[in-house]
Coordinates of C-alpha atoms in Angstrom, one line a residue:
Chain O
M187 CA 0.0 0.0 0.0
E188 CA 1.2 3.5 -0.8
R189 CA 2.1 5.8 2.1
V190 CA 2.2 9.5 2.3
P191 CA 5.6 10.8 3.5
V192 CA 5.7 13.0 6.6
L193 CA 8.6 15.5 6.5
K194 CA 9.9 17.4 9.5
I195 CA 10.9 21.0 8.9
G196 CA 12.0 22.7 12.0
D197 CA 9.0 22.8 14.3
I198 CA 6.6 21.8 11.6
L199 CA 5.6 18.5 10.1
L200 CA 4.9 18.8 6.4
V201 CA 2.6 16.3 4.6
S202 CA 2.3 16.7 0.9
I203 CA -0.3 14.3 -0.6
Q204 CA 0.6 13.4 -4.1
I205 CA -1.4 10.2 -4.6
D206 CA -5.0 9.4 -4.7
M207 CA -6.4 9.6 -1.3
E208 CA -8.0 6.1 -0.7
D209 CA -9.6 5.4 2.6
Q210 CA -6.8 3.1 3.8
V211 CA -4.1 5.7 2.8
A212 CA -6.0 8.4 4.8
L213 CA -6.3 6.2 7.9
Q214 CA -2.6 5.2 7.6
L215 CA -1.7 8.9 7.4
Q216 CA -3.8 9.6 10.5
E217 CA -1.8 7.0 12.4
D218 CA 1.6 8.0 11.1
L219 CA 1.0 11.7 11.9
A220 CA -0.1 10.9 15.5
D221 CA 3.1 8.9 15.9
R222 CA 5.3 11.5 14.4
I223 CA 3.8 14.4 16.4
V224 CA 4.5 12.5 19.6
G225 CA 7.9 11.3 18.4
T226 CA 9.2 14.7 17.2
G227 CA 7.3 17.0 19.6
C228 CA 6.4 19.3 16.7
H229 CA 3.8 22.0 17.2
G230 CA 2.5 22.4 13.7
V231 CA 1.2 20.2 10.9
I232 CA 0.8 21.4 7.4
I233 CA -1.1 19.2 5.0
D234 CA -0.7 20.2 1.4
I235 CA -3.6 18.9 -0.8
S236 CA -2.8 21.0 -3.9
A237 CA -2.4 17.8 -5.9
L238 CA -5.7 16.4 -5.0
D239 CA -8.5 16.6 -7.6
I240 CA -11.0 14.9 -5.4
V241 CA -11.7 15.2 -1.7
D242 CA -14.6 13.0 -0.7
S243 CA -16.5 13.1 2.5
F244 CA -14.4 10.4 4.1
V245 CA -11.1 12.2 3.4
G246 CA -12.8 15.5 4.6
R247 CA -13.7 13.8 7.8
T248 CA -10.2 12.2 8.2
L249 CA -8.7 15.7 7.8
A250 CA -11.0 16.9 10.5
T251 CA -10.0 14.0 12.7
I252 CA -6.3 14.6 12.1
A253 CA -6.8 18.2 13.1
S254 CA -8.6 17.2 16.3
I255 CA -5.9 14.6 17.2
S256 CA -3.1 17.0 16.7
R257 CA -4.8 19.6 18.7
V258 CA -5.0 17.1 21.6
L259 CA -1.2 16.6 21.1
D260 CA -0.7 20.4 21.2
A261 CA -0.1 20.8 17.5
E262 CA -2.0 23.1 15.1
T263 CA -3.0 21.7 11.8
V264 CA -3.3 23.8 8.6
V265 CA -4.7 22.4 5.4
V266 CA -3.1 24.3 2.4
G267 CA -3.5 24.5 -1.3
M268 CA -7.1 23.3 -1.7
R269 CA -8.2 23.7 -5.4
P270 CA -11.2 25.9 -6.3
A271 CA -13.0 22.9 -7.7
V272 CA -12.5 20.9 -4.6
A273 CA -13.7 23.8 -2.4
I274 CA -16.8 24.3 -4.5
T275 CA -17.6 20.6 -4.3
L276 CA -17.1 20.4 -0.6
V277 CA -19.4 23.4 -0.1
E278 CA -22.1 21.9 -2.4
L279 CA -21.8 18.7 -0.3
G280 CA -22.4 20.8 2.8
L281 CA -19.0 19.9 4.2
S282 CA -17.4 23.1 5.6
L283 CA -14.6 21.1 7.5
P284 CA -15.2 22.8 10.8
G285 CA -12.2 23.0 13.1
I286 CA -9.7 22.9 10.2
R287 CA -7.6 26.0 9.6
T288 CA -6.7 26.6 5.9
A289 CA -4.2 28.7 4.0
L290 CA -3.7 29.3 0.3
T291 CA -0.1 28.1 0.1
V292 CA 2.5 26.2 2.2
E293 CA 4.3 29.5 2.7
L294 CA 1.2 31.2 4.0
G295 CA 0.4 28.2 6.1
M296 CA 3.9 28.3 7.7
A297 CA 3.4 32.0 8.4
L298 CA 0.1 31.3 10.1
L299 CA 1.7 28.6 12.3
A300 CA 4.7 30.9 13.1
R301 CA 2.3 33.6 14.1
D302 CA 0.4 31.2 16.3
R303 CA 3.4 30.0 18.1
Q304 CA 4.4 33.5 18.7
F305 CA 1.2 34.4 20.5
T306 CA 1.4 31.4 22.7
L307 CA 5.0 32.0 23.8
P308 CA 5.4 33.4 27.2
D309 CA 5.2 37.2 27.1
D310 CA 8.5 38.0 28.9
D311 CA 10.4 40.4 26.7
E312 CA 8.7 43.6 25.7
D313 CA 11.3 44.9 23.2
D314 CA 10.9 44.6 19.5
A315 CA 13.1 41.6 19.1
D316 CA 10.3 39.7 17.5
E317 CA 9.5 42.4 14.9
A318 CA 11.2 40.3 12.3
V319 CA 8.8 37.5 12.3
V320 CA 7.8 35.9 9.1
T321 CA 5.1 38.0 7.5
A322 CA 2.4 36.9 5.1
S323 CA 4.3 38.2 2.0
Chain S
M267 CA -42.9 15.6 -52.3
A268 CA -39.7 15.3 -54.3
L269 CA -39.1 16.7 -57.7
S270 CA -38.5 14.2 -60.5
T271 CA -35.4 14.8 -62.6
D272 CA -37.6 15.8 -65.5
E273 CA -39.4 18.4 -63.5
A274 CA -36.2 19.7 -62.1
G275 CA -34.8 20.0 -65.5
R276 CA -37.8 21.8 -66.9
F277 CA -37.7 24.3 -64.1
A278 CA -34.0 24.9 -64.5
G279 CA -34.8 25.7 -68.1
L280 CA -37.6 28.0 -67.1
L281 CA -35.4 29.8 -64.6
E282 CA -32.7 30.2 -67.2
S283 CA -34.8 31.3 -70.1
N284 CA -36.7 33.9 -68.1
G285 CA -33.7 34.9 -65.9
E286 CA -33.9 38.6 -66.0
A287 CA -37.8 38.9 -65.9
L288 CA -37.9 36.5 -63.0
T289 CA -35.3 38.3 -61.0
S290 CA -37.0 41.7 -61.4
A291 CA -40.5 40.2 -60.6
W292 CA -39.1 38.5 -57.6
T293 CA -37.1 41.6 -56.4
D294 CA -40.3 43.7 -56.8
A295 CA -42.3 41.3 -54.7
V296 CA -39.7 41.1 -51.9
A297 CA -39.1 44.9 -52.0
G298 CA -42.8 45.5 -51.3
L299 CA -42.6 43.2 -48.3
L300 CA -39.4 44.7 -46.8
R301 CA -40.8 48.2 -47.2
G302 CA -37.5 49.7 -48.4
R303 CA -35.3 48.6 -45.5
L304 CA -32.9 47.1 -48.0
S305 CA -31.7 49.1 -51.0
H306 CA -33.1 47.9 -54.3
A307 CA -29.7 47.3 -55.9
E308 CA -28.6 45.2 -52.9
L309 CA -31.8 43.2 -53.0
H310 CA -31.5 42.7 -56.7
R311 CA -28.0 41.3 -56.3
Q312 CA -29.1 39.0 -53.5
I313 CA -32.1 37.7 -55.4
A314 CA -30.0 37.2 -58.5
E315 CA -27.6 35.1 -56.5
L316 CA -30.4 33.1 -55.0
Q317 CA -31.9 32.5 -58.4
K318 CA -28.6 31.3 -59.7
G319 CA -28.5 29.0 -56.7
F320 CA -31.9 27.5 -57.4
Q321 CA -31.0 27.2 -61.1
S322 CA -27.8 25.3 -60.5
A323 CA -29.4 23.1 -57.9
L324 CA -32.2 22.2 -60.2
S325 CA -30.1 21.7 -63.3
G326 CA -27.9 19.5 -61.1
G327 CA -31.0 17.3 -60.7
A328 CA -31.7 18.0 -57.1
A329 CA -34.8 16.1 -56.1
D330 CA -35.2 17.9 -52.8
L331 CA -33.2 20.4 -50.6
E332 CA -31.2 17.6 -48.9
A333 CA -29.7 16.5 -52.2
E334 CA -26.0 16.9 -52.9
A335 CA -26.6 19.2 -55.9
A336 CA -28.5 21.6 -53.6
G337 CA -25.5 22.1 -51.3
E338 CA -24.6 25.5 -52.7
L339 CA -28.2 26.6 -52.5
R340 CA -28.4 25.6 -48.9
A341 CA -25.3 27.6 -48.1
L342 CA -26.7 30.6 -49.9
L343 CA -30.0 30.3 -48.1
S344 CA -28.5 30.1 -44.7
E345 CA -26.2 33.0 -45.4
V346 CA -29.1 35.2 -46.5
S347 CA -31.1 34.3 -43.4
S348 CA -28.3 34.8 -41.0
T349 CA -27.5 38.2 -42.4
R350 CA -31.2 39.1 -42.2
A351 CA -31.3 37.9 -38.6
R352 CA -28.4 40.1 -37.7
Q353 CA -29.9 43.0 -39.6
G354 CA -33.0 42.7 -37.4
F355 CA -35.5 41.5 -40.0
S356 CA -38.4 39.4 -38.7
A357 CA -38.6 35.7 -39.4
T358 CA -41.7 36.2 -41.6
E359 CA -39.9 38.8 -43.7
T360 CA -37.0 36.5 -44.2
A361 CA -39.0 33.4 -45.1
V362 CA -41.4 35.4 -47.3
S363 CA -38.5 36.6 -49.5
I364 CA -38.1 33.0 -50.6
F365 CA -41.8 32.3 -51.0
A366 CA -42.0 35.3 -53.3
L367 CA -40.3 33.2 -55.9
K368 CA -43.6 31.4 -56.4
E369 CA -45.4 34.6 -57.3
A370 CA -42.6 35.5 -59.7
V371 CA -42.7 32.1 -61.4
L372 CA -46.5 32.5 -61.7
T373 CA -46.1 35.9 -63.3
V374 CA -43.7 34.4 -65.8
L375 CA -46.0 31.5 -66.5
D376 CA -48.9 33.8 -67.1
Q377 CA -47.1 35.5 -69.9
D378 CA -46.5 32.1 -71.4
S379 CA -49.8 31.2 -73.2
A380 CA -49.2 27.5 -73.4
T381 CA -50.3 26.6 -69.8
D382 CA -51.9 23.3 -69.4
A383 CA -52.4 20.6 -66.8
A384 CA -48.8 19.4 -67.1
T385 CA -47.5 22.9 -66.3
L386 CA -49.8 23.1 -63.3
R387 CA -48.5 19.8 -62.0
D388 CA -44.9 21.0 -62.5
Y389 CA -45.8 24.3 -60.7
V390 CA -47.2 22.5 -57.7
S391 CA -44.2 20.3 -57.2
F392 CA -41.8 23.2 -57.8
S393 CA -43.7 25.2 -55.3
S394 CA -43.3 22.5 -52.7
F395 CA -39.6 22.6 -53.3
I396 CA -39.7 26.4 -52.6
D397 CA -41.7 25.7 -49.5
R398 CA -39.0 23.4 -48.3
A399 CA -36.4 26.1 -49.1
G400 CA -38.5 28.7 -47.2
L401 CA -38.7 26.4 -44.1
F402 CA -34.9 25.9 -44.3
T403 CA -34.5 29.6 -44.3
F404 CA -36.7 29.9 -41.3
D405 CA -34.6 27.3 -39.5
S406 CA -31.4 29.0 -40.3
Y407 CA -32.9 32.3 -39.2
V408 CA -33.8 30.9 -35.8
R409 CA -30.4 29.2 -35.4
A410 CA -28.7 32.5 -36.2
R411 CA -30.9 34.3 -33.7
E412 CA -30.2 31.7 -31.0
E413 CA -26.4 32.0 -31.6
L414 CA -26.7 35.8 -31.3
I415 CA -28.6 35.4 -28.0
S416 CA -26.2 32.9 -26.5
D417 CA -23.2 35.0 -27.6
Q418 CA -24.7 38.0 -25.9
A419 CA -25.4 36.0 -22.7
E420 CA -21.8 34.9 -22.6
Q421 CA -20.5 38.4 -23.2
L422 CA -22.8 39.6 -20.4
L423 CA -21.5 37.0 -18.1
E424 CA -17.9 38.0 -18.9
L425 CA -18.6 41.7 -18.7
S426 CA -20.2 41.5 -15.3
T427 CA -17.8 39.5 -13.2
P428 CA -14.4 41.1 -13.1
V429 CA -12.1 40.3 -10.2
V430 CA -9.8 43.2 -9.4
K431 CA -6.7 43.4 -7.3
L432 CA -7.2 46.1 -4.8
W433 CA -4.0 45.9 -2.7
E434 CA -1.1 43.5 -2.2
G435 CA -2.9 40.3 -1.1
V436 CA -6.4 41.8 -1.5
V437 CA -8.7 41.1 -4.4
A438 CA -12.2 42.5 -4.9
V439 CA -15.3 41.4 -6.8
P440 CA -17.7 44.2 -7.6
L441 CA -20.9 42.4 -8.3
V442 CA -23.3 44.3 -10.7
G443 CA -26.7 43.1 -11.6
T444 CA -29.0 40.3 -10.4
L445 CA -27.2 37.3 -9.1
D446 CA -28.7 34.1 -10.5
S447 CA -27.3 30.6 -10.1
A448 CA -25.4 30.6 -13.4
R449 CA -23.7 34.0 -12.6
A450 CA -23.1 33.0 -9.0
Q451 CA -21.3 29.9 -10.2
V452 CA -19.1 32.0 -12.6
V453 CA -18.4 34.5 -9.9
M454 CA -17.4 31.8 -7.4
E455 CA -15.2 30.0 -9.8
R456 CA -13.5 33.1 -11.0
L457 CA -12.9 34.5 -7.5
L458 CA -11.5 31.2 -6.2
Q459 CA -9.2 30.9 -9.3
T460 CA -8.0 34.4 -8.8
L461 CA -7.2 33.7 -5.2
V462 CA -5.0 30.8 -6.3
D463 CA -3.4 32.7 -9.1
T464 CA -2.5 35.8 -7.1
G465 CA -2.1 34.1 -3.7
S466 CA -4.2 36.7 -2.1
P467 CA -5.4 35.7 1.4
Y468 CA -8.2 38.3 1.4
A469 CA -11.2 38.8 -0.9
I470 CA -13.8 41.6 -0.8
I471 CA -17.2 40.9 -2.3
D472 CA -18.9 44.2 -3.1
I473 CA -22.6 44.0 -3.6
T474 CA -23.3 47.7 -4.2
G475 CA -24.5 46.9 -7.7
V476 CA -26.8 44.1 -6.7
P477 CA -30.3 45.5 -6.9
A478 CA -31.9 43.0 -4.5
V479 CA -30.7 40.4 -2.0
D480 CA -33.1 37.5 -1.4
T481 CA -32.4 34.3 0.4
Q482 CA -31.1 32.7 -2.8
V483 CA -28.6 35.4 -3.5
A484 CA -27.5 35.4 0.1
Q485 CA -27.0 31.6 -0.2
H486 CA -24.8 32.0 -3.2
I487 CA -22.7 34.6 -1.5
L488 CA -22.4 32.5 1.6
K489 CA -21.3 29.5 -0.4
T490 CA -18.6 31.5 -2.1
V491 CA -17.3 32.8 1.3
V492 CA -17.3 29.3 2.7
A493 CA -15.5 27.9 -0.3
A494 CA -12.9 30.7 -0.1
R495 CA -12.4 29.9 3.6
L496 CA -11.8 26.3 2.8
M497 CA -9.0 27.4 0.5
G498 CA -7.6 29.5 3.2
A499 CA -8.8 33.0 2.2
D500 CA -10.9 35.4 4.2
C501 CA -13.9 37.1 2.6
I502 CA -15.5 40.4 3.5
I503 CA -18.8 41.5 2.2
S504 CA -19.1 45.2 1.5
G505 CA -21.4 47.7 -0.2
I506 CA -24.6 46.8 1.7
R507 CA -27.1 49.5 1.1
P508 CA -29.6 50.5 3.9
Q509 CA -32.6 48.9 2.2
I510 CA -30.6 45.7 1.6
A511 CA -29.6 45.6 5.2
Q512 CA -33.2 45.9 6.2
T513 CA -34.2 43.1 3.8
I514 CA -31.4 40.9 5.1
V515 CA -32.6 41.3 8.6
A516 CA -36.3 40.9 7.7
L517 CA -35.6 37.7 5.8
G518 CA -33.6 36.4 8.8
I519 CA -30.4 35.8 6.8
E520 CA -27.5 35.1 9.0
F521 CA -24.0 36.0 7.8
G522 CA -22.5 34.4 10.9
D523 CA -18.9 35.4 11.6
I524 CA -18.4 36.8 8.1
A525 CA -17.3 40.4 8.3
T526 CA -19.8 42.8 6.6
K527 CA -19.0 46.4 5.9
A528 CA -21.1 49.3 4.5
S529 CA -18.6 50.4 1.9
L530 CA -15.7 49.1 0.0
A531 CA -13.4 51.6 1.7
D532 CA -14.4 50.3 5.1
A533 CA -13.7 46.7 3.9
L534 CA -10.3 47.6 2.6
R535 CA -9.5 49.4 5.9
H536 CA -10.6 46.4 7.8
V537 CA -8.4 44.1 5.8
L538 CA -5.4 46.4 6.0
R539 CA -5.8 46.7 9.8
Q540 CA -5.9 42.9 10.0
T541 CA -2.8 42.3 7.8
D542 CA -1.1 45.0 9.9
A543 CA -2.1 43.2 13.1
T544 CA -1.0 39.9 11.8
A545 CA 2.2 41.2 10.4
G546 CA 4.1 40.5 13.6
R547 CA 2.9 43.0 16.1
R548 CA 1.7 41.1 19.1
G549 CA -1.8 41.6 20.5
A550 CA -4.0 43.9 18.5
G551 CA -7.0 41.8 17.6
R552 CA -5.5 38.9 15.7
R553 CA -8.2 36.6 16.8
E554 CA -11.0 38.9 15.9
S555 CA -11.7 37.4 12.5

């Protein structure tokens, strides 16, 4: 069975789905991700679905489950790169994927996560050392 | 009723021998019907061409209009009717220009003293051929008109749904006109595609030009906003006029947590404030969206 690779970049786990999302693949990804989040202690997960033509209700639900699982493990999930056609189909199906954060591109997704971490960091220094945070281009 | 080869041949001969007389009789009959909306010279040229078409089709032994020999005639007829359709003539005026050939033929036959039962039979079958040609003209006319209408509808669709870049990372869709399902679909697709192409995380939907907002229109707008959110872009609805706001509330339409602003300027200010707030300065209402 094909597997979706999970890449670690700094504090973020990057998952780029390049194959057809069959139910088994989705479930395997859910397990792998949970393992990797615990194993690496990462605080962010980015799932890139820009190569996906079809997102059915099962995959949609799995994405929502992955988001919930990683939230329990203190990691924020961002789904990036959803195609317009996919978004329209999901809306027509009445699936608005509640609880999932989205961004247009991987870059914007990383910026979103970086911003999030920043706000949750302890507020000890008041100087402008963190002015140079990644900005949303 | 199909023409026999003999009949076709006889009529080809008739058309040929009485060429000029027939053309002018036919032109006069049509000119009366069109009431001078086409110049006489132009009409004469057109009629002469048609007559030549009939003649070559018949001398080629065309039994009916579908025959191979009538190919040129069919092309001529459809050309005439589509030009007429574009010039704004009515369907009757177009079809009658073909039917007038019958009268012209009758006039020519009247001058010929040797009319008998055989000529009458010939005339009837010839006239049914012309009927067929007239109906064909009618069909082409309708087809040309339909093409015209669908072209215009398409142009209208393109005209009315531009997506403009307002600022770095901000696009706007100024909606003008009533939003039906087809247009809403086009707007949605174009907006989402532009979001991908430009990588803009913010979109402003301006409904200043939408005359009325009912539950259906609101539904379309909401769907667009949700789809944009799924892709990771935020939508703001702006340009809500006072009456529209009252209608929205009266209908019980809920926009939920979607930001709504009275004017496009307000919406842009809202977006800029948000991008400013999220650009690294801590605090300042990041979670407000």
